[in-house]
């Protein structure tokens, strides 16, 4: 029996329209702020959330879990790199970024945000999309992951506290890099560091949890069939 197509061009086009509308909302929300620092500060926060939402849209509608390579292999991934390949993370992240392009373009125009300033924040936003795609896919493949992860992992608040401690040290020792100054460099450092830490934690937790669940036969229903 032939499988149904897992990718919908119509849903992709709809995603672009939604993205443009979100971009108009973001641009309109920040345009009234008189100072560039204030507009940029609010813009990168809204845009980062937009990247996370775009990633969720990709997982739910464009590349659902059942269409990923990981559903067709007979053994658990042997490494974190293989895990990322099997969940097609490159394709997921590419689609999430593509979906956000209309939002970024529209918000930059209507929000009066310099293109260079916006581009400087892009690496951190890209990593946010990477982390969101990884986590959303892991939950889609194993719904119990969300509950079990938050029950057993106290590493998330620990990471946040570590990040805050690192930030305080940097702010004290190198005042010019303090995000309180509100410069473009500050936003870039803050967003990139925080999103990278979040991605590494999410990758480790997703890989370990899915590998354990796979062994128990949860992912493919090995113990329920036959």
Short mmCIF file of C-alpha atoms in Angstrom, two decimals:
data_model
loop_
_atom_site.label_atom_id
_atom_site.label_comp_id
_atom_site.label_asym_id
_atom_site.label_seq_id
_atom_site.Cartn_x
_atom_site.Cartn_y
_atom_site.Cartn_z
CA UNK A 1 0.00 0.00 0.00
CA UNK A 2 1.42 3.36 -1.03
CA UNK A 3 2.13 5.80 1.79
CA UNK A 4 0.48 9.20 1.74
CA UNK A 5 2.68 12.14 0.93
CA UNK A 6 4.05 13.62 4.12
CA UNK A 7 4.91 17.04 2.71
CA UNK A 8 2.24 19.57 1.79
CA UNK A 9 3.08 22.51 -0.48
CA UNK A 10 -0.23 24.09 0.51
CA UNK A 11 0.70 24.01 4.20
CA UNK A 12 4.12 25.43 3.35
CA UNK A 13 2.49 28.32 1.47
CA UNK A 14 0.09 28.86 4.38
CA UNK A 15 3.09 28.92 6.70
CA UNK A 16 4.67 31.69 4.62
CA UNK A 17 1.46 33.74 4.84
CA UNK A 18 1.29 33.27 8.62
CA UNK A 19 4.95 34.20 8.86
CA UNK A 20 4.41 37.46 6.95
CA UNK A 21 1.47 38.31 9.23
CA UNK A 22 3.60 37.63 12.32
CA UNK A 23 6.34 39.80 10.85
CA UNK A 24 3.89 42.67 10.43
CA UNK A 25 2.80 42.24 14.07
CA UNK A 26 6.40 42.26 15.30
CA UNK A 27 7.35 45.25 13.18
CA UNK A 28 4.29 47.23 14.27
CA UNK A 29 4.94 46.38 17.93
CA UNK A 30 8.48 47.71 17.95
CA UNK A 31 8.18 50.61 15.50
CA UNK A 32 6.82 53.03 18.11
CA UNK A 33 9.93 52.78 20.27
CA UNK A 34 12.11 55.86 19.61
CA UNK A 35 15.52 54.32 20.36
CA UNK A 36 17.14 51.70 18.15
CA UNK A 37 18.36 49.73 21.19
CA UNK A 38 14.81 49.42 22.49
CA UNK A 39 13.44 48.34 19.11
CA UNK A 40 16.21 45.79 18.61
CA UNK A 41 15.82 44.44 22.14
CA UNK A 42 12.12 43.76 21.65
CA UNK A 43 12.57 42.64 18.05
CA UNK A 44 15.05 39.83 18.74
CA UNK A 45 12.90 38.49 21.58
CA UNK A 46 9.76 38.36 19.42
CA UNK A 47 11.72 36.92 16.51
CA UNK A 48 13.28 34.21 18.68
CA UNK A 49 9.83 33.11 19.80
CA UNK A 50 8.85 33.15 16.13
CA UNK A 51 11.65 30.72 15.30
CA UNK A 52 10.43 28.34 18.00
CA UNK A 53 6.85 28.54 16.65
CA UNK A 54 8.06 28.00 13.08
CA UNK A 55 9.90 24.88 14.25
CA UNK A 56 6.74 23.59 15.88
CA UNK A 57 4.81 24.22 12.65
CA UNK A 58 7.37 22.20 10.70
CA UNK A 59 7.13 19.25 13.11
CA UNK A 60 3.36 19.26 13.30
CA UNK A 61 2.47 19.85 9.65
CA UNK A 62 5.41 19.66 7.24
CA UNK A 63 7.60 16.87 8.61
CA UNK A 64 5.55 14.82 11.09
CA UNK A 65 7.30 12.14 13.11
CA UNK A 66 5.96 9.24 11.07
CA UNK A 67 7.68 10.57 7.93
CA UNK A 68 11.16 10.75 9.45
CA UNK A 69 13.94 8.21 8.74
CA UNK A 70 14.12 7.25 12.41
CA UNK A 71 10.75 5.50 12.12
CA UNK A 72 12.14 3.12 9.50
CA UNK A 73 15.35 1.94 11.16
CA UNK A 74 15.47 -1.24 13.25
CA UNK A 75 17.99 -0.19 15.88
CA UNK A 76 18.45 2.87 18.05
CA UNK A 77 20.89 5.56 16.83
CA UNK A 78 24.44 4.83 17.97
CA UNK A 79 25.43 8.44 18.52
CA UNK A 80 23.95 11.88 18.93
CA UNK A 81 25.06 12.83 15.42
CA UNK A 82 23.31 9.79 13.97
CA UNK A 83 20.23 10.65 16.03
CA UNK A 84 20.15 14.14 14.51
CA UNK A 85 20.51 12.66 11.03
CA UNK A 86 17.72 10.16 11.61
CA UNK A 87 15.29 12.86 12.69
CA UNK A 88 16.28 14.89 9.59
CA UNK A 89 17.28 17.84 11.76
CA UNK A 90 18.96 19.67 8.87
CA UNK A 91 15.79 19.54 6.77
CA UNK A 92 13.61 20.52 9.73
CA UNK A 93 15.78 23.49 10.64
CA UNK A 94 16.05 24.61 7.02
CA UNK A 95 12.27 24.64 6.72
CA UNK A 96 11.89 26.51 10.02
CA UNK A 97 14.36 29.15 8.90
CA UNK A 98 12.67 29.39 5.48
CA UNK A 99 9.32 29.91 7.18
CA UNK A 100 10.75 32.76 9.25
CA UNK A 101 12.25 34.65 6.32
CA UNK A 102 9.00 36.51 5.47
CA UNK A 103 8.54 37.39 9.14
CA UNK A 104 12.09 38.69 9.43
CA UNK A 105 11.88 40.71 6.21
CA UNK A 106 8.52 42.29 7.05
CA UNK A 107 9.41 42.97 10.68
CA UNK A 108 12.73 44.58 9.73
CA UNK A 109 10.99 46.90 7.25
CA UNK A 110 8.05 47.91 9.44
CA UNK A 111 10.06 47.91 12.67
CA UNK A 112 12.79 50.15 11.23
CA UNK A 113 15.50 47.66 12.24
CA UNK A 114 18.90 47.94 10.50
CA UNK A 115 19.56 44.81 8.44
CA UNK A 116 23.08 44.43 9.83
CA UNK A 117 21.78 44.47 13.39
CA UNK A 118 19.16 41.85 12.53
CA UNK A 119 21.69 39.59 10.80
CA UNK A 120 23.94 39.68 13.86
CA UNK A 121 21.17 38.05 15.92
CA UNK A 122 20.51 35.34 13.33
CA UNK A 123 23.03 32.71 14.58
CA UNK A 124 21.39 32.56 17.99
CA UNK A 125 17.92 32.36 16.43
CA UNK A 126 19.12 29.55 14.15
CA UNK A 127 20.27 27.56 17.19
CA UNK A 128 16.89 28.18 18.83
CA UNK A 129 15.24 26.61 15.77
CA UNK A 130 17.68 23.70 15.98
CA UNK A 131 16.85 23.12 19.65
CA UNK A 132 13.09 23.51 19.12
CA UNK A 133 13.08 21.04 16.21
CA UNK A 134 15.07 18.49 18.21
CA UNK A 135 12.85 18.72 21.28
CA UNK A 136 9.55 18.80 19.39
CA UNK A 137 10.55 15.78 17.30
CA UNK A 138 11.64 13.81 20.35
CA UNK A 139 8.30 14.48 22.05
CA UNK A 140 6.44 13.56 18.86
CA UNK A 141 8.28 10.24 18.68
CA UNK A 142 7.80 9.52 22.37
CA UNK A 143 5.01 11.53 24.10
CA UNK A 144 6.07 10.20 27.51
CA UNK A 145 9.38 12.04 27.13
CA UNK A 146 7.91 15.38 28.18
CA UNK A 147 6.64 14.04 31.48
CA UNK A 148 9.64 11.88 32.28
CA UNK A 149 12.16 14.55 31.31
CA UNK A 150 10.78 17.17 33.66
CA UNK A 151 10.40 14.62 36.46
CA UNK A 152 13.94 13.30 36.38
CA UNK A 153 15.96 16.24 35.09
CA UNK A 154 16.99 18.96 37.44
CA UNK A 155 19.67 19.92 34.95
CA UNK A 156 17.51 22.59 33.29
CA UNK A 157 17.39 24.97 36.27
CA UNK A 158 21.04 24.11 36.93
CA UNK A 159 21.96 25.20 33.41
CA UNK A 160 19.98 28.42 33.80
CA UNK A 161 21.70 29.17 37.10
CA UNK A 162 25.10 28.39 35.55
CA UNK A 163 24.34 30.70 32.66
CA UNK A 164 23.25 33.50 34.98
CA UNK A 165 26.39 33.03 37.07
CA UNK A 166 28.52 33.19 33.92
CA UNK A 167 26.71 36.31 32.82
CA UNK A 168 27.24 38.00 36.20
CA UNK A 169 30.95 37.18 36.08
CA UNK A 170 31.24 38.62 32.56
CA UNK A 171 29.20 41.68 33.51
CA UNK A 172 31.49 42.36 36.49
CA UNK A 173 34.83 41.62 34.84
CA UNK A 174 34.02 43.08 31.41
CA UNK A 175 31.36 45.78 31.95
CA UNK A 176 31.36 46.72 28.27
CA UNK A 177 29.94 43.29 27.42
CA UNK A 178 27.10 43.54 29.92
CA UNK A 179 23.73 43.03 28.20
CA UNK A 180 22.41 45.81 30.42
CA UNK A 181 24.17 48.19 28.06
CA UNK A 182 21.78 47.07 25.33
CA UNK A 183 24.27 46.96 22.46
CA UNK A 184 24.03 44.71 19.42
CA UNK A 185 27.07 42.72 20.57
CA UNK A 186 25.40 42.14 23.94
CA UNK A 187 22.25 40.75 22.36
CA UNK A 188 24.27 38.51 20.04
CA UNK A 189 26.40 37.07 22.85
CA UNK A 190 23.44 36.55 25.16
CA UNK A 191 21.23 34.87 22.57
CA UNK A 192 23.98 32.67 21.11
CA UNK A 193 25.30 31.44 24.46
CA UNK A 194 21.89 30.74 25.94
CA UNK A 195 20.50 29.01 22.85
CA UNK A 196 23.65 26.87 22.50
CA UNK A 197 23.42 25.69 26.10
CA UNK A 198 19.72 24.94 25.64
CA UNK A 199 20.40 22.94 22.47
CA UNK A 200 23.14 20.83 24.08
CA UNK A 201 20.93 20.01 27.06
CA UNK A 202 17.93 19.17 24.85
CA UNK A 203 20.04 17.02 22.52
CA UNK A 204 21.50 15.02 25.39
CA UNK A 205 18.15 14.49 27.07
CA UNK A 206 16.33 13.63 23.84
CA UNK A 207 18.99 11.16 22.70
CA UNK A 208 19.25 9.35 26.03
CA UNK A 209 15.49 9.22 26.58
CA UNK A 210 14.62 7.96 23.10
CA UNK A 211 17.41 5.39 23.21
CA UNK A 212 16.09 4.12 26.52
CA UNK A 213 12.51 4.09 25.29
CA UNK A 214 13.59 2.31 22.12
CA UNK A 215 15.22 -0.41 24.18
CA UNK A 216 11.98 -0.81 26.11
CA UNK A 217 10.06 -1.11 22.84
CA UNK A 218 8.09 2.11 23.31
CA UNK A 219 8.92 3.89 20.04
CA UNK A 220 8.05 1.17 17.57
CA UNK A 221 5.60 -0.86 19.59
CA UNK A 222 7.80 -3.93 19.37
CA UNK A 223 6.29 -5.39 22.50
CA UNK A 224 2.75 -4.66 21.49
CA UNK A 225 2.77 -6.23 18.05
CA UNK A 226 3.06 -9.86 17.00
#
